[in-house]
Amino acid sequence: MFPFRVPLDRWISDAVDFLVRELGAVFDGFSAFVYFMVDNLKDGMLTLHPLILMAVIVAITWYMAGWRNSLFAVIGLLLTENIGLWQAFVETLALVLTAEILVMVVGLPLGIYAAKNDRFDSIIRPVLDFMQTMPAFVYLIPAVMFFGLGLVPGVVATFVFALPPLIRLTNLGIRQVPKELTEAADAFGATDMQKLFKVQVPVAKATIMAGVNQSIMLGLSMVVIAAMIGAGGLGEDVLRGIQRLQVGQGFEAGLVVVILAIILDRITAGIGARKNNG
Amino acid sequence: MIVITWDYFMPGLPGIRSSVQWAYMASGILENMQEKIVVKNLFKVFGKHPDRALKALKQGKSKDDILKETRLVVGVQDASFTVYKKEIFVLMGLSGSGKSTLERLLNRLHEPTSGEIIIDGIDITRLNKKELRDFRRKHFCGMVFQNFAILPHRTVLGNVEFGLELQGVDKETRHKRAMEMIQQVGLEGNEESYPDQLSGGMQQRVGLARGLAVDADIILMDEAFSALDPLIRRQMQDELLQLQNKLQKTIVFVTHDLDEAFRLGDRIAIMKDGKIVQVGTAEQIISKPADDYVKAFVEDMDRSAVLTAGSILQPLVEQAFPNDGPRTMMRKIRQNKLTGLVMTDKAKTLKGYVIARELADYINKNKDKEDIPFDNNLIQQPSIVHLDMPLTEVINVYSDNQFGPVVVVDHNQIVHGVVTRGSILAALSEDPDIQVMDNKEK
């Protein structure tokens, strides 16, 4: 139909080459930082006796989500330890938490800014669509080129996939703050910062926490994919089960991912539903 | 100071008037009151390049035409009015009339397109962002909203403290002040409750207390009671008036409800299509509606509760003076087809009433005499009402009345006019034609 073909593929690979060549130092620095975080988090948790870490997780669940959920956490965590997946569980938890911290550091300000600035909102919207729907395998390759095999590209892939819901829901939450509330803040002579932190963010907290919750869930769904590039953790066990056609082992690992997902979901949902003077 | 309540004049009929309202009625000192907010030629156009709309407005185009041609929405056009210190000024109109927009212009929640807003001598349209913020903190008790707009994540106490907290008042001081205000609005014991544990009426008390805690002069209230059910609403109106008696703020109150407007407002501005159609006291608006729109609006009002003797009286067409002879009086009566004459001195102080029939008999008895002396026994004491007396009371007095019209006087017994059966009927029926036909007592 056309006498020519848009060389999109070449542009992109050229761009990736260019970034790897010119910004290598930046990526290395970032890589070191992520390693530092994940390793410390993981090692810190693993130095604790499993029962102590379990107790901490159960206590947090109890405090945030009530005793029923904490009972589930007790059973789930004991089962994990019992079937020998505790170490993988902690590795995955460290990876997801690190990715989630990065997501929050980047996502919350961007979400807030998108809520305040319609132009930025309209620019970032297609970018978020891209991040959410682009098959993860496609950006695993450049991620590996930037950061090498292992944990960091796993965290980055998780980050890319988990960032959009937080930005979207933060944006939505702040925009949904009733107009009268922001008018009230203005009428009482609030500065922009006072308005943001005393009215908008606290009122939007439930929606923002739904965003955190969703991004953690999406992050967990990336665990297996991230394992393909050597991120380790529970995903590795799932993959091994698949590769060796060991249905039982694969299921076990998958089940532990679900247990982790449910615990994190209940905790974050619990935070969102809480009232406090913020 | 003695606070006179409505019940004193109208026992059994609920309602309280603010002291300012009484002040207007008693002495008509409106023009001597201090200006608090002066609005001059204020316009608000929503949309890009509002100049286009301003130009079109100058050419006399209507709001609807401008919307069609330029897609600009005219919110307020050419509003000019003055709010005096310590009065309750009501902005009244249907939805879309621009009343809430106008209120939000007063503290620049909406930016005015053109015009001046002078508060305590300062044109706030010229303030920059920081000056405006400081001005809001110092002069406005925030704002009280239709849907309360209290913060769901804070307790009652936390909400009432909000304004002070923004100003950086230290915790102890603002705590103390907030507790006072919570007490003031009758919420003591609830300070640790969250808004969702409170009824609508209680939530709006929180909204009110939050405003009062700031201790500024001006309270802006936007449909503050419209979301409450009628009984609670009535109660809140009473409490607002009581609070106002005590606190003496300047209140600008927006409502779509005429009854509420008349109940609360010392003066009322009626708005339509972004324009102020009429500004005046309840009596002025009821008795002299500026146009058909206002007239249609006030048609449903219970007029007898709003009108006073002063607003329905008819001036004297003729009167007797103490040194008039009987025949002079009779001539005055005949010429004007009256049933009697109000007797006053030259300063219009009430002296009595002379009944035409009795006067005629007296003249008949003494018709042989060339110069009949006036007999002071002819002077009767007529029923009198005060200028401020509500129409419902006037009707009672009138129905107990033995003869002649009811004479309307002020505090110094100066006669302002009379209330006749015709003027009462005219006032109740609000049909000006009746007044013309029944102008004279038969």
Short mmCIF file of C-alpha atoms in Angstrom, two decimals, chain B residues 109-396:
data_model
loop_
_atom_site.label_atom_id
_atom_site.label_comp_id
_atom_site.label_asym_id
_atom_site.label_seq_id
_atom_site.Cartn_x
_atom_site.Cartn_y
_atom_site.Cartn_z
CA LEU B 109 -13.39 32.13 45.27
CA HIS B 110 -14.45 33.21 41.80
CA GLU B 111 -12.31 35.87 40.16
CA PRO B 112 -14.40 38.88 39.15
CA THR B 113 -14.23 39.73 35.46
CA SER B 114 -14.64 43.44 36.12
CA GLY B 115 -15.90 45.73 38.83
CA GLU B 116 -14.97 46.56 42.39
CA ILE B 117 -15.53 44.84 45.71
CA ILE B 118 -14.68 47.15 48.55
CA ILE B 119 -14.59 45.60 51.98
CA ASP B 120 -13.69 47.83 54.92
CA GLY B 121 -12.39 50.34 52.42
CA ILE B 122 -10.10 47.92 50.60
CA ASP B 123 -10.76 46.97 46.99
CA ILE B 124 -10.10 43.26 47.20
CA THR B 125 -10.07 42.79 43.44
CA ARG B 126 -6.63 44.39 43.49
CA LEU B 127 -5.08 42.11 46.09
CA ASN B 128 -2.41 39.63 45.03
CA LYS B 129 -2.55 35.99 46.00
CA LYS B 130 -0.84 36.34 49.35
CA GLU B 131 -2.66 39.54 50.31
CA LEU B 132 -5.94 37.88 49.39
CA ARG B 133 -5.14 34.91 51.61
CA ASP B 134 -4.36 37.16 54.55
CA PHE B 135 -7.48 39.20 53.86
CA ARG B 136 -9.64 36.09 53.85
CA ARG B 137 -8.16 34.97 57.15
CA LYS B 138 -8.72 38.33 58.78
CA HIS B 139 -12.10 39.38 57.41
CA PHE B 140 -14.07 36.25 56.59
CA CYS B 141 -15.37 33.54 58.85
CA GLY B 142 -14.59 31.16 56.02
CA MET B 143 -17.86 30.13 54.48
CA VAL B 144 -20.82 27.97 55.44
CA PHE B 145 -21.91 25.59 52.67
CA GLN B 146 -25.08 23.82 51.60
CA ASN B 147 -23.53 20.39 51.99
CA PHE B 148 -21.68 21.45 55.13
CA ALA B 149 -18.23 20.84 53.61
CA ILE B 150 -16.81 19.69 56.90
CA LEU B 151 -13.82 17.42 56.74
CA PRO B 152 -14.85 13.76 57.06
CA HIS B 153 -11.47 12.67 58.42
CA ARG B 154 -11.52 15.09 61.32
CA THR B 155 -13.51 15.09 64.52
CA VAL B 156 -15.89 17.90 65.35
CA LEU B 157 -13.12 19.55 67.34
CA GLY B 158 -10.64 19.06 64.50
CA ASN B 159 -13.07 20.66 62.09
CA VAL B 160 -13.84 23.65 64.27
CA GLU B 161 -10.12 24.23 64.78
CA PHE B 162 -9.47 24.12 61.05
CA GLY B 163 -9.48 27.85 60.32
CA LEU B 164 -7.28 28.66 63.30
CA GLU B 165 -4.92 25.85 62.44
CA LEU B 166 -4.43 27.30 58.97
CA GLN B 167 -3.49 30.60 60.57
CA GLY B 168 -0.88 28.85 62.67
CA VAL B 169 -2.58 29.51 66.01
CA ASP B 170 -1.00 27.34 68.69
CA LYS B 171 -2.75 24.19 69.71
CA GLU B 172 -3.82 25.23 73.18
CA THR B 173 -5.37 28.53 72.10
CA ARG B 174 -7.24 27.08 69.17
CA HIS B 175 -8.43 24.18 71.31
CA LYS B 176 -9.91 26.55 73.84
CA ARG B 177 -11.49 28.78 71.23
CA ALA B 178 -12.92 25.79 69.36
CA MET B 179 -14.48 24.41 72.53
CA GLU B 180 -16.13 27.77 73.19
CA MET B 181 -17.63 27.78 69.73
CA ILE B 182 -18.76 24.16 70.01
CA GLN B 183 -20.58 25.21 73.15
CA GLN B 184 -21.96 28.30 71.43
CA VAL B 185 -23.70 26.19 68.77
CA GLY B 186 -24.85 23.56 71.26
CA LEU B 187 -22.57 20.68 70.30
CA GLU B 188 -20.81 20.17 73.61
CA GLY B 189 -20.23 16.50 74.27
CA ASN B 190 -19.82 15.76 70.57
CA GLU B 191 -16.37 17.22 70.06
CA GLU B 192 -14.78 13.81 69.56
CA SER B 193 -17.43 12.58 67.12
CA TYR B 194 -16.76 12.23 63.43
CA PRO B 195 -19.06 14.00 60.95
CA ASP B 196 -20.64 10.78 59.71
CA GLN B 197 -21.92 10.15 63.23
CA LEU B 198 -23.84 13.43 63.22
CA SER B 199 -27.22 14.42 61.77
CA GLY B 200 -27.42 17.06 59.04
CA GLY B 201 -28.41 19.78 61.48
CA MET B 202 -25.52 18.95 63.76
CA GLN B 203 -23.10 18.88 60.85
CA GLN B 204 -24.17 22.35 59.84
CA ARG B 205 -23.63 23.51 63.42
CA VAL B 206 -20.08 22.26 63.03
CA GLY B 207 -19.83 24.28 59.81
CA LEU B 208 -21.11 27.35 61.63
CA ALA B 209 -18.83 26.85 64.62
CA ARG B 210 -15.86 26.41 62.32
CA GLY B 211 -16.62 29.79 60.80
CA LEU B 212 -17.26 31.54 64.09
CA ALA B 213 -14.04 30.18 65.59
CA VAL B 214 -12.06 32.39 63.24
CA ASP B 215 -13.58 35.48 64.81
CA ALA B 216 -13.73 37.62 61.69
CA ASP B 217 -16.52 40.06 60.80
CA ILE B 218 -18.12 38.59 57.73
CA ILE B 219 -19.91 35.27 57.48
CA LEU B 220 -20.76 34.00 54.01
CA MET B 221 -23.50 31.41 54.01
CA ASP B 222 -24.37 29.58 50.81
CA GLU B 223 -27.73 27.82 50.97
CA ALA B 224 -26.59 26.87 54.43
CA PHE B 225 -29.91 25.43 55.56
CA SER B 226 -31.27 24.21 52.24
CA ALA B 227 -30.19 20.61 52.72
CA LEU B 228 -31.96 20.31 56.09
CA ASP B 229 -35.48 19.11 56.59
CA PRO B 230 -38.05 21.85 57.24
CA LEU B 231 -38.31 21.50 61.01
CA ILE B 232 -34.58 21.50 61.64
CA ARG B 233 -34.22 24.26 59.13
CA ARG B 234 -36.60 26.49 61.01
CA GLN B 235 -34.76 25.75 64.22
CA MET B 236 -31.41 26.59 62.66
CA GLN B 237 -32.81 29.86 61.34
CA ASP B 238 -33.93 30.81 64.83
CA GLU B 239 -30.58 29.88 66.26
CA LEU B 240 -28.76 31.86 63.64
CA LEU B 241 -30.82 34.91 64.54
CA GLN B 242 -30.14 34.39 68.23
CA LEU B 243 -26.43 34.00 67.56
CA GLN B 244 -26.50 37.10 65.41
CA ASN B 245 -28.12 39.06 68.23
CA LYS B 246 -25.21 38.07 70.41
CA LEU B 247 -22.32 38.21 67.97
CA GLN B 248 -23.32 41.02 65.60
CA LYS B 249 -21.52 39.81 62.49
CA THR B 250 -22.13 40.90 58.95
CA ILE B 251 -23.81 37.98 57.22
CA VAL B 252 -24.33 37.49 53.51
CA PHE B 253 -26.80 34.64 53.18
CA VAL B 254 -27.66 32.95 49.89
CA THR B 255 -30.96 31.14 49.55
CA HIS B 256 -33.53 30.16 46.94
CA ASP B 257 -36.28 30.15 49.54
CA LEU B 258 -38.28 33.34 49.87
CA ASP B 259 -39.65 32.50 53.31
CA GLU B 260 -36.13 31.97 54.58
CA ALA B 261 -34.98 35.17 52.93
CA PHE B 262 -37.71 37.19 54.58
CA ARG B 263 -37.27 35.50 57.91
CA LEU B 264 -33.55 36.07 58.11
CA GLY B 265 -32.82 39.06 55.96
CA ASP B 266 -32.57 42.59 57.22
CA ARG B 267 -32.40 43.37 53.54
CA ILE B 268 -32.82 41.15 50.54
CA ALA B 269 -31.42 41.31 47.03
CA ILE B 270 -33.49 39.44 44.48
CA MET B 271 -31.52 38.13 41.53
CA LYS B 272 -32.48 36.94 38.09
CA ASP B 273 -30.23 35.94 35.20
CA GLY B 274 -27.17 37.25 37.02
CA LYS B 275 -28.72 40.64 37.62
CA ILE B 276 -29.92 42.14 40.87
CA VAL B 277 -33.54 43.01 40.26
CA GLN B 278 -34.37 44.59 43.58
CA VAL B 279 -32.75 45.32 46.92
CA GLY B 280 -34.81 46.17 49.95
CA THR B 281 -36.36 45.10 53.20
CA ALA B 282 -39.02 42.41 53.15
CA GLU B 283 -41.72 45.06 53.41
CA GLN B 284 -40.33 47.09 50.57
CA ILE B 285 -40.12 44.08 48.31
CA ILE B 286 -43.59 42.83 49.16
CA SER B 287 -45.32 46.15 48.99
CA LYS B 288 -43.44 47.57 46.02
CA PRO B 289 -42.07 44.76 43.85
CA ALA B 290 -39.71 46.25 41.28
CA ASP B 291 -41.08 44.26 38.36
CA ASP B 292 -43.35 41.40 37.38
CA TYR B 293 -40.66 38.86 38.14
CA VAL B 294 -40.38 39.93 41.77
CA LYS B 295 -44.13 40.24 41.94
CA ALA B 296 -44.62 36.66 40.79
CA PHE B 297 -42.00 35.64 43.29
CA VAL B 298 -43.63 37.23 46.30
CA GLU B 299 -47.12 36.15 45.31
CA ASP B 300 -47.01 33.04 47.45
CA MET B 301 -45.74 34.78 50.54
CA ASP B 302 -47.84 34.97 53.63
CA ARG B 303 -48.00 38.70 53.40
CA SER B 304 -49.62 39.29 56.74
CA ALA B 305 -46.50 37.95 58.50
CA VAL B 306 -44.18 40.31 56.71
CA LEU B 307 -46.10 43.53 56.21
CA THR B 308 -46.33 46.05 58.99
CA ALA B 309 -48.71 48.85 59.74
CA GLY B 310 -46.12 51.27 58.41
CA SER B 311 -46.02 49.59 55.03
CA ILE B 312 -49.78 49.50 54.45
CA LEU B 313 -50.86 52.79 55.97
CA GLN B 314 -52.55 55.51 53.98
CA PRO B 315 -51.44 59.05 54.63
CA LEU B 316 -54.05 61.40 56.04
CA VAL B 317 -55.99 63.18 53.33
CA GLU B 318 -57.24 65.70 55.84
CA GLN B 319 -57.03 66.32 59.56
CA ALA B 320 -58.62 68.43 62.28
CA PHE B 321 -56.61 70.90 64.32
CA PRO B 322 -57.60 71.70 67.92
CA ASN B 323 -58.58 75.28 67.05
CA ASP B 324 -60.75 74.33 64.05
CA GLY B 325 -64.42 75.15 64.51
CA PRO B 326 -67.04 72.41 64.10
CA ARG B 327 -68.16 73.76 60.74
CA THR B 328 -64.60 73.80 59.37
CA MET B 329 -64.24 70.22 60.41
CA MET B 330 -67.55 69.29 58.80
CA ARG B 331 -66.45 70.90 55.55
CA LYS B 332 -63.22 68.90 55.55
CA ILE B 333 -65.22 65.73 56.16
CA ARG B 334 -67.72 66.42 53.39
CA GLN B 335 -65.10 67.43 50.85
CA ASN B 336 -63.24 64.21 51.35
CA LYS B 337 -66.23 61.97 52.02
CA LEU B 338 -64.75 60.81 55.31
CA THR B 339 -66.38 59.20 58.35
CA GLY B 340 -64.35 61.32 60.71
CA LEU B 341 -61.19 63.30 61.22
CA VAL B 342 -57.95 62.54 62.98
CA MET B 343 -57.09 65.48 65.19
CA THR B 344 -53.47 66.49 65.48
CA ASP B 345 -51.53 69.57 66.39
CA LYS B 346 -49.34 71.33 63.84
CA ALA B 347 -46.48 68.92 64.62
CA LYS B 348 -48.80 66.05 63.74
CA THR B 349 -48.94 64.76 67.33
CA LEU B 350 -52.09 62.75 67.86
CA LYS B 351 -54.81 64.55 69.80
CA GLY B 352 -57.81 62.37 69.09
CA TYR B 353 -60.50 61.52 66.59
CA VAL B 354 -63.71 63.27 65.71
CA ILE B 355 -66.54 61.10 64.38
CA ALA B 356 -68.50 62.67 61.52
CA ARG B 357 -71.90 61.46 62.79
CA GLU B 358 -71.39 62.90 66.29
CA LEU B 359 -70.09 66.14 64.84
CA ALA B 360 -73.12 66.44 62.57
CA ASP B 361 -75.51 65.87 65.52
CA TYR B 362 -73.69 68.50 67.54
CA ILE B 363 -73.90 71.04 64.73
CA ASN B 364 -77.57 70.19 64.26
CA LYS B 365 -78.28 70.82 67.94
CA ASN B 366 -76.55 74.18 67.83
CA LYS B 367 -77.46 75.23 64.29
CA ASP B 368 -79.08 78.51 65.49
CA LYS B 369 -75.81 79.80 66.84
CA GLU B 370 -73.68 81.79 64.51
CA ASP B 371 -70.39 80.74 66.01
CA ILE B 372 -70.46 77.25 67.44
CA PRO B 373 -67.66 76.56 69.93
CA PHE B 374 -65.99 73.21 69.64
CA ASP B 375 -66.92 70.84 72.42
CA ASN B 376 -63.95 68.81 73.64
CA ASN B 377 -66.35 65.97 74.47
CA LEU B 378 -66.45 65.32 70.75
CA ILE B 379 -62.85 64.14 70.84
CA GLN B 380 -62.67 60.36 71.00
CA GLN B 381 -59.62 58.22 71.60
CA PRO B 382 -59.06 56.21 68.44
CA SER B 383 -57.39 52.80 68.32
CA ILE B 384 -53.72 53.26 67.57
CA VAL B 385 -51.06 50.95 66.25
CA HIS B 386 -47.32 51.39 66.07
CA LEU B 387 -45.56 51.68 62.72
CA ASP B 388 -43.74 48.38 63.28
CA MET B 389 -46.76 46.34 64.19
CA PRO B 390 -47.13 43.31 61.90
CA LEU B 391 -50.22 43.17 59.79
CA THR B 392 -51.64 40.15 61.63
CA GLU B 393 -51.69 42.20 64.83
CA VAL B 394 -53.10 45.23 63.05
CA ILE B 395 -55.99 43.11 61.86
CA ASN B 396 -56.75 42.13 65.46
#
